[in-house]
mmCIF file of C-alpha atoms (C1' of nucleotides) in Angstrom:
data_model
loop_
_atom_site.group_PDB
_atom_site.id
_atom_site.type_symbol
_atom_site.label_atom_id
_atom_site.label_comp_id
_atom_site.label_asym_id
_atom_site.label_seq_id
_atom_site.Cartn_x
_atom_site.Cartn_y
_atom_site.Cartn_z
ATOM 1 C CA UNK A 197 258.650 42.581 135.577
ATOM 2 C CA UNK A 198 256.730 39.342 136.329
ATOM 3 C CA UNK A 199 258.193 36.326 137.539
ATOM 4 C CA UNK A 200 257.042 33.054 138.559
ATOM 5 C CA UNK A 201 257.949 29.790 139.795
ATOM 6 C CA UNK A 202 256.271 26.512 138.997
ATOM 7 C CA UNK A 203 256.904 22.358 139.803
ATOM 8 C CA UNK A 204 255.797 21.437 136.369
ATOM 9 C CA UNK A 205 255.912 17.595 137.418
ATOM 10 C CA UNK A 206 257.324 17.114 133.748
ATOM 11 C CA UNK A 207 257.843 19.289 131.251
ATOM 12 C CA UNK A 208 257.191 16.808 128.368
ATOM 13 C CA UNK A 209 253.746 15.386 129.572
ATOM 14 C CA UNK A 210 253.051 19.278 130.656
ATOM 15 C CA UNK A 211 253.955 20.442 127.280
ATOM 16 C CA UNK A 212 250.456 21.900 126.278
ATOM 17 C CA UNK A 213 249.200 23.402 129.515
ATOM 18 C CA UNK A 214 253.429 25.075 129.638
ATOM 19 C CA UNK A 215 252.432 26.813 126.237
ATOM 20 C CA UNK A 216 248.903 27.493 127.199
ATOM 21 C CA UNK A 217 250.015 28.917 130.284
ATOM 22 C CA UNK A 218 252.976 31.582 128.981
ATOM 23 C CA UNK A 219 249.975 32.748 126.753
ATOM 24 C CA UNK A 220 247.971 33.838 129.310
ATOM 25 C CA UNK A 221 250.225 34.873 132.134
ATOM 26 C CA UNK A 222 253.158 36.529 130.504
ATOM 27 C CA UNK A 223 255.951 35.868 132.646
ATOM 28 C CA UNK A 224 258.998 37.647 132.031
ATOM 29 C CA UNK A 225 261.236 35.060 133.962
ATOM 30 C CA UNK A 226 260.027 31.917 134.564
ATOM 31 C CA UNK A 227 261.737 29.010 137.154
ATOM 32 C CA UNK A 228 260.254 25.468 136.218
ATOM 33 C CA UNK A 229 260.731 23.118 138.760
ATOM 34 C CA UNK A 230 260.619 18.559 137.818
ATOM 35 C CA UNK A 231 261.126 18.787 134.490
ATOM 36 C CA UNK A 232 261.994 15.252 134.468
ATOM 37 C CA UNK A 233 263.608 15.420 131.077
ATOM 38 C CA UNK A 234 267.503 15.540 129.903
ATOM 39 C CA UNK A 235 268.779 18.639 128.515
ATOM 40 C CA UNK A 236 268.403 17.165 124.905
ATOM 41 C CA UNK A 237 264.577 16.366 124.773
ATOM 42 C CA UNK A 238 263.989 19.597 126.657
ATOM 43 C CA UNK A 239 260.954 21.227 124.192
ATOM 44 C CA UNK A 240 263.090 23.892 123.791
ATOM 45 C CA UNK A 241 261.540 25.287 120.409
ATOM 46 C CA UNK A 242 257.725 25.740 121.529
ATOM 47 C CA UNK A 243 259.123 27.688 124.705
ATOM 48 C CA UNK A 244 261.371 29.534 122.017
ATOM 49 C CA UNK A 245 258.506 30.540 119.313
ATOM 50 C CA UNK A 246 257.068 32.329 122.405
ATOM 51 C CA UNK A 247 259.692 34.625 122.263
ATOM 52 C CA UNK A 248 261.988 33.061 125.334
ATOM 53 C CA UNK A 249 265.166 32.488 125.816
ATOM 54 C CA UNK A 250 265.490 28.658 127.417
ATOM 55 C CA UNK A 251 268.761 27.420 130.036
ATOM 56 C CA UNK A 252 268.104 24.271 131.343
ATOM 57 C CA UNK A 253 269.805 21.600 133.568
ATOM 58 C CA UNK A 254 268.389 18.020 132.880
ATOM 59 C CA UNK A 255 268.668 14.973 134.904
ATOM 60 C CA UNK A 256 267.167 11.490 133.463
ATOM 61 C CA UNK A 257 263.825 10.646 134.819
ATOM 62 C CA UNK A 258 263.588 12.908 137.677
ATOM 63 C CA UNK A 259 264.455 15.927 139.043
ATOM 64 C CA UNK A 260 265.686 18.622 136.276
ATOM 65 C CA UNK A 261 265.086 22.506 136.765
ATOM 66 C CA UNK A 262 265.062 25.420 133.904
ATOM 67 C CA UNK A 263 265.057 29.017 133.538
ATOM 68 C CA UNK A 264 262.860 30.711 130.267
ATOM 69 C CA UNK A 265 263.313 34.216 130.034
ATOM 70 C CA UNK A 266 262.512 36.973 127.550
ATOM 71 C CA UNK A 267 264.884 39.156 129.005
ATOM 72 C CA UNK A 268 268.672 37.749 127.741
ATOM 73 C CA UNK A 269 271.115 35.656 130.126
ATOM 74 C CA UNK A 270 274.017 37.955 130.919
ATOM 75 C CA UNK A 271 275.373 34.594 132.950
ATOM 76 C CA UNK A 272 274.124 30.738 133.881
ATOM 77 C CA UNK A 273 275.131 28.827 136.595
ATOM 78 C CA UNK A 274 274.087 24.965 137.009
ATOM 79 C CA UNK A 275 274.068 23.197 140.597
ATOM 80 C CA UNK A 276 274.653 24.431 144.348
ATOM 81 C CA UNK A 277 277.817 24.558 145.394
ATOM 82 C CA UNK A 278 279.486 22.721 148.216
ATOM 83 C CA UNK A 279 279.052 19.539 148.075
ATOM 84 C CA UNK A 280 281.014 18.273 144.247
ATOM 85 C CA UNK A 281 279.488 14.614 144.802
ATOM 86 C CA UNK A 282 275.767 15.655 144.302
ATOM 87 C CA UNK A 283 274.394 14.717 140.900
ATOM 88 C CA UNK A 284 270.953 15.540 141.798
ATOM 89 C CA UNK A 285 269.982 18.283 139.130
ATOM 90 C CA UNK A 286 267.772 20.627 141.694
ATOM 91 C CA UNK A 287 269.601 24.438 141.181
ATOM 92 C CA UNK A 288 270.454 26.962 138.433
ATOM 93 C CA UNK A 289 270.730 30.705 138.297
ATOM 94 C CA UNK A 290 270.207 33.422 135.766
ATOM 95 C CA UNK A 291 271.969 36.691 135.679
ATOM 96 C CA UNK A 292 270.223 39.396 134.296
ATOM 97 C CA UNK A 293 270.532 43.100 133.397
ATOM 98 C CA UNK A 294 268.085 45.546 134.422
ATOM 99 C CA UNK A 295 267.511 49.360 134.944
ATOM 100 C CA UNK A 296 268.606 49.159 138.678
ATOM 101 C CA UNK A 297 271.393 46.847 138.043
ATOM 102 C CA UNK A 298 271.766 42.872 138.354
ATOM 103 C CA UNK A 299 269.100 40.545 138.980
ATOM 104 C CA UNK A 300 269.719 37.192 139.562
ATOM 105 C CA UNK A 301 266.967 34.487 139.597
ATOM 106 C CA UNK A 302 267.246 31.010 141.129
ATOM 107 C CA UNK A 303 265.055 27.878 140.640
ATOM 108 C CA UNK A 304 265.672 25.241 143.223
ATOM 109 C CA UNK A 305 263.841 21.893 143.784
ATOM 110 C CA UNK A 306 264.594 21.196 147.114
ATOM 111 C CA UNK A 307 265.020 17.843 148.408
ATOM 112 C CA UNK A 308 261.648 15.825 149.913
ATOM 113 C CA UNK A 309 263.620 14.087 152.497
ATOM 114 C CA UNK A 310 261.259 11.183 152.682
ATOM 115 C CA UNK A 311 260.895 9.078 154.771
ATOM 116 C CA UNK A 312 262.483 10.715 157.544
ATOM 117 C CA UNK A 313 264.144 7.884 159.065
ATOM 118 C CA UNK A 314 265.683 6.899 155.538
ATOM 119 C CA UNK A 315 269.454 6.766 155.956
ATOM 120 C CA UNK A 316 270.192 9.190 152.899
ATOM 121 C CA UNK A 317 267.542 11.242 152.094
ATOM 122 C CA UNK A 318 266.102 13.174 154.998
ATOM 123 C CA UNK A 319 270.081 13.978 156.151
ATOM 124 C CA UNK A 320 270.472 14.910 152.277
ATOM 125 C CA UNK A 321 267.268 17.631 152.527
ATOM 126 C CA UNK A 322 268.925 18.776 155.503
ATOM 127 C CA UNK A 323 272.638 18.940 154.086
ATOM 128 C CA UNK A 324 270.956 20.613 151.030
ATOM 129 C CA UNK A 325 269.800 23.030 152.808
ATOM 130 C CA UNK A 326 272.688 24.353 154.670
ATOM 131 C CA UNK A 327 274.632 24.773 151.235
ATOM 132 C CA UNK A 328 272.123 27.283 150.248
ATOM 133 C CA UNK A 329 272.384 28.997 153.193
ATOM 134 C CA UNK A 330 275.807 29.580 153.135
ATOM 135 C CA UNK A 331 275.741 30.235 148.984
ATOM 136 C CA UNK A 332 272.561 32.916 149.916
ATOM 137 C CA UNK A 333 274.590 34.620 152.612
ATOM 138 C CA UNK A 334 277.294 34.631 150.278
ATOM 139 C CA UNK A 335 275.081 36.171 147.253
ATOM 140 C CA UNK A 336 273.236 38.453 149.467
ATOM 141 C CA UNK A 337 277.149 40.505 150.236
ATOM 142 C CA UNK A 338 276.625 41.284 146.614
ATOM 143 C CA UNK A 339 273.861 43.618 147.233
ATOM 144 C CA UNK A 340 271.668 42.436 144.089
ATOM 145 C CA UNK A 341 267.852 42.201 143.741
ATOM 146 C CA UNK A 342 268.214 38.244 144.158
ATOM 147 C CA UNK A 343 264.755 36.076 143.802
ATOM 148 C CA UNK A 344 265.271 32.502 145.346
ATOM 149 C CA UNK A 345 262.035 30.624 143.549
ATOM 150 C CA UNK A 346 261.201 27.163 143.873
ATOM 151 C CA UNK A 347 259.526 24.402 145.460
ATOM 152 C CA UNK A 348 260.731 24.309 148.655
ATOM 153 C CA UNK A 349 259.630 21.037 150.211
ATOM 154 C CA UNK A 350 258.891 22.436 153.215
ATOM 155 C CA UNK A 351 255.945 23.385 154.889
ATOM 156 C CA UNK A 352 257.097 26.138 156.666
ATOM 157 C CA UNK A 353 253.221 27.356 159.199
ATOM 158 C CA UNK A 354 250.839 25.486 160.018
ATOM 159 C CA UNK A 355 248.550 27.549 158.175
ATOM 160 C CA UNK A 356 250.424 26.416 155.208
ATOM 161 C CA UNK A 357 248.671 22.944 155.620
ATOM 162 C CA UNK A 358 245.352 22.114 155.325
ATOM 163 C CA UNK A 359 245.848 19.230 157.450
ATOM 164 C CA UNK A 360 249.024 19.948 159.642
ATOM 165 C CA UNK A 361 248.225 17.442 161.749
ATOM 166 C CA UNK A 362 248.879 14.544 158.924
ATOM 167 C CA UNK A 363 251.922 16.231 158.340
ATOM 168 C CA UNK A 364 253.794 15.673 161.398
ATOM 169 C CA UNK A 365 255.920 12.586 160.452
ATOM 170 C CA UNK A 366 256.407 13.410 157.179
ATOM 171 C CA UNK A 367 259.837 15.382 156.286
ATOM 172 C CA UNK A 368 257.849 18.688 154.916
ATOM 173 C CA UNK A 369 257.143 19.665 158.230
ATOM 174 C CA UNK A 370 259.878 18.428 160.416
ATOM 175 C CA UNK A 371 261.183 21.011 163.019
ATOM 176 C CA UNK A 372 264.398 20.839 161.200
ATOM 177 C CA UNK A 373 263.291 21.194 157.944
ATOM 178 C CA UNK A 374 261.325 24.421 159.130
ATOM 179 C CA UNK A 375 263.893 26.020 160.932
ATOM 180 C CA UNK A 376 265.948 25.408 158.369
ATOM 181 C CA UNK A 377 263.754 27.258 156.075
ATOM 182 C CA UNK A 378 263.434 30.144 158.678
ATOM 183 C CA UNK A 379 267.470 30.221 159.093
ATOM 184 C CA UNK A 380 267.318 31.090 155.692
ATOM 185 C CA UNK A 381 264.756 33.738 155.312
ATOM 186 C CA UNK A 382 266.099 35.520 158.308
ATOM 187 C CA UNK A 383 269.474 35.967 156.720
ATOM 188 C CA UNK A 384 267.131 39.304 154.936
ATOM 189 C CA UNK A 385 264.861 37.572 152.643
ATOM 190 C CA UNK A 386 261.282 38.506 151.955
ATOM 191 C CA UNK A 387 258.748 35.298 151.429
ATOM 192 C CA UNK A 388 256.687 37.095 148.937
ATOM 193 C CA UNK A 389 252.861 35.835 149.942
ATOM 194 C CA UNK A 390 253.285 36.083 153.293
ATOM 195 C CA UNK A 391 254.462 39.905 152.677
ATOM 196 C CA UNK A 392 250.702 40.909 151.007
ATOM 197 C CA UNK A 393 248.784 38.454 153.632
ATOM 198 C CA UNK A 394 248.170 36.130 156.524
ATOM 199 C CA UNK A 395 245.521 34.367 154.984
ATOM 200 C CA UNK A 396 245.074 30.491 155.904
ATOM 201 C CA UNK A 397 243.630 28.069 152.813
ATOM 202 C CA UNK A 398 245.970 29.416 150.245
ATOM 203 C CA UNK A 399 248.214 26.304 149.262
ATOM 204 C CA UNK A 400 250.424 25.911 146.137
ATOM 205 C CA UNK A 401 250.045 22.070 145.997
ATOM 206 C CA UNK A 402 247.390 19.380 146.078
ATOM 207 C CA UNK A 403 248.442 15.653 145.842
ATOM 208 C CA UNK A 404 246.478 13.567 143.118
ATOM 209 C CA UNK A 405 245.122 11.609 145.521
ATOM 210 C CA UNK A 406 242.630 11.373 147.575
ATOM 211 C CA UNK A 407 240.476 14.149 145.880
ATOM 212 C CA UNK A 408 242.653 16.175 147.355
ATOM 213 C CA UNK A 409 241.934 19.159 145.247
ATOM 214 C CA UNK A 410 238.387 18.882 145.357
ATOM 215 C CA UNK A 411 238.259 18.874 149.052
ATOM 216 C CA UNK A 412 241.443 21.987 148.744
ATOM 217 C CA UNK A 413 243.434 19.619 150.876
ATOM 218 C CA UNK A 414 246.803 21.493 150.431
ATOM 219 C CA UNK A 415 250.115 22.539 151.143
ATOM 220 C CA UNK A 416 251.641 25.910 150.384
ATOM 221 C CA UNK A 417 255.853 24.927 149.415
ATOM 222 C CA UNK A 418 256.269 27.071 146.555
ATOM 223 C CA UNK A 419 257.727 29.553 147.482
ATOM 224 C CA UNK A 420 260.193 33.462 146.234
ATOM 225 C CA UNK A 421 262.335 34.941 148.464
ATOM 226 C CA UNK A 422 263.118 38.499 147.924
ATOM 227 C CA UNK A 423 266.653 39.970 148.713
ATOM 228 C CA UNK A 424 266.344 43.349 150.405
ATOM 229 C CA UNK A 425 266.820 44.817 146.896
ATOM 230 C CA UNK A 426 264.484 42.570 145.173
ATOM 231 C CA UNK A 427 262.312 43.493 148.189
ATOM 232 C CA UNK A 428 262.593 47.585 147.428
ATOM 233 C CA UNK A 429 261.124 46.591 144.152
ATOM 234 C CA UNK A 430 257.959 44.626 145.255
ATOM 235 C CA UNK A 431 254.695 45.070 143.604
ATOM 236 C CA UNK A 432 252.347 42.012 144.432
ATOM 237 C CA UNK A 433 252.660 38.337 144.724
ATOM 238 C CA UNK A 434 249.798 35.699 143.623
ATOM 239 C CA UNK A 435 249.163 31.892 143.443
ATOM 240 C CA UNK A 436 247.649 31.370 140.078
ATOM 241 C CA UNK A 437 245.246 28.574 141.354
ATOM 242 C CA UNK A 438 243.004 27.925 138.593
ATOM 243 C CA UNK A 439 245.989 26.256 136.504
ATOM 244 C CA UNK A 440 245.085 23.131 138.851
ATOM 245 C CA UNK A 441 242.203 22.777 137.709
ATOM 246 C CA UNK A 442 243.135 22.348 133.801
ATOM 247 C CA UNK A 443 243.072 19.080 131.999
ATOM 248 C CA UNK A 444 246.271 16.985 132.991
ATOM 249 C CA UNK A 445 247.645 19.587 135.788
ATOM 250 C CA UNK A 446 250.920 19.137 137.729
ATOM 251 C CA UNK A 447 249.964 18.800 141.027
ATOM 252 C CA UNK A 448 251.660 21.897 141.630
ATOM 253 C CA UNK A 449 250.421 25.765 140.611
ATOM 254 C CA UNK A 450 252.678 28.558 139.139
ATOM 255 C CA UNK A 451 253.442 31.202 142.003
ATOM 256 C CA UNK A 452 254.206 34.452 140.593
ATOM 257 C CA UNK A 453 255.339 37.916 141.507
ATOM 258 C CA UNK A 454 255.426 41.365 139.944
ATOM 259 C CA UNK A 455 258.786 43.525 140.505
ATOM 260 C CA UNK A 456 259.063 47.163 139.775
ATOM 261 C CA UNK A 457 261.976 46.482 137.592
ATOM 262 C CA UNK A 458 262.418 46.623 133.699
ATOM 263 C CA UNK A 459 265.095 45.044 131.220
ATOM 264 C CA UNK A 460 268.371 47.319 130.778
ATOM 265 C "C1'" DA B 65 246.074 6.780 154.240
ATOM 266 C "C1'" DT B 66 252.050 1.270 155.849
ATOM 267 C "C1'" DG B 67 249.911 6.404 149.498
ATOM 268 C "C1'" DG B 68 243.576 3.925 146.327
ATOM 269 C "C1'" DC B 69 247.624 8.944 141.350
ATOM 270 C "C1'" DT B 70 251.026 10.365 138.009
ATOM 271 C "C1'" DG B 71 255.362 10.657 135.025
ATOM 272 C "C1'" DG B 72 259.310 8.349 133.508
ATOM 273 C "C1'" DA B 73 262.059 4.399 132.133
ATOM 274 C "C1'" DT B 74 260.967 0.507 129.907
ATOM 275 C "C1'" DC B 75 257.809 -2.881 127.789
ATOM 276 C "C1'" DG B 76 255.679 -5.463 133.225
ATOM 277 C "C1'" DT B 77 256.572 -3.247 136.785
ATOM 278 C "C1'" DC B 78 259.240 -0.419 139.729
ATOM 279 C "C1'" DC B 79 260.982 4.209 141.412
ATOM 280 C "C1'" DA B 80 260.004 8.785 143.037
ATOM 281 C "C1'" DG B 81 257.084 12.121 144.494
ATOM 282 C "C1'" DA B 82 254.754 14.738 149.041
#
DNA sequence: ATGGCTGGATCGTCCAGA
């Protein structure tokens, strides 16, 4: 079973390279990331000729995550918990059935947190990110093969920066947002690329600017984390690069990972 | 790069992103 994770950067404007892409890859389960579009103008039948089923959860202008799989939803859940004032649209998970059992598939957009001395938002990455700690560490007592995909906003190594150095004020690579990010993985995840290798130069995003792709100024923040059951299943995990280079890209690339699971 | 691109909302120009 293959799934990936992409920041689309807007699923409407992205609409051709989405189809073009599902062609060519296959994903199984797919978490789409900046969809920027409400639930309604979601282009929910092109995604459906392909033969997937489509749960989204919209937010007007920005934000916005979705879930297109060909296995069916046993179960959908919309928005991380703890905190019932957040409108921001940046979590859902899918329930599926498999041959070992459950699987449940996140995709987050985690906060930016910029500018880091902005009242509200660097405190609301942070606060973000303790409620999915505690939902993980309540999701991981379930035992399930559990895949947390997303963009993570955070740059987690310096080897996952090009440049770290131009990072260091910037709310990507604040100690806090890093540790944060470790916290997390060490409750028992598995960050999928860095289990096949330690490589440097492998990034995930390149900002339009700057000819920053051209020059492979980037930042790996995409990122899967395996459960320990999700982790027993592990086959391979790859950046699928050359999508960047397409006409009209998101300035993000899918990330994608093979499981040795199959539908129930 | 105190951001020189892009998408979206809206219809001239601002917000948000990373």
């Amino acid at each position: 079973m293959k799934i990936a994770t992409w920041n689309i950067n807007g699923v409407r404007a992205r609409i051709e390279n989405l189809v073009h892409w599902l062609g060519e890859s296959d994903p199984d389960i797919v978490c789409l990331q900046e969809i920027k579009s409400v639930d309604e103008q979601f282009p929910r039948a092109e995604i459906e000729a392909l033969g997937y089923n489509v749960k989204t959860h919209g937010q007007k202008g920005f934000n916005g995550v979705a879930l297109l799989s060909k296995l069916p939803f046993d179960e959908v859940n919309r928005g991380l918990p703890g905190d019932d004032t957040d409108e921001q649209a940046r979590f859902i998970e899918g329930v599926f059935s498999t041959n070992e059992g459950a699987l449940r598939v996140v995709s987050l957009y985690l906060p930016n947190g910029n500018p880091i001395d902005d009242p509200i938002k660097f405190p609301y990455k942070l606060s973000w990110m303790a409620r999915l700690e505690r939902w993980a560490q309540e999701r991981l007592e379930l035992e399930e093969a559990l895949v947390l995909a997303g963009d993570y906003n955070v740059i987690l190594q310096p080897i996952d920066a090009r440049n770290p150095q131009a990072w260091v004020n910037d709310a990507l690579f604040q100690p806090q947002s890093r540790q944060a990010l470790r916290q997390l993985i060490n409750l028992g995840f598995t960050e999928a690329i860095r289990a096949v290798t330690d490589e440097a130069d492998i990034y995930s995003f390149w900002d339009y600017q700057g000819g920053a792709w051209q020059k492979n100024n980037g930042i790996r923040i995409d990122h899967l984390l395996l459960s320990p059951e999700a982790a027993n299943r592990f086959g391979s995990a790859f950046i699928e690069k050359h999508v960047r280079a397409w006409e009209k890209p998101s300035d993000h690339v899918p990330v994608a990972i093979q499981l040795d699971l199959k539908a129930a």
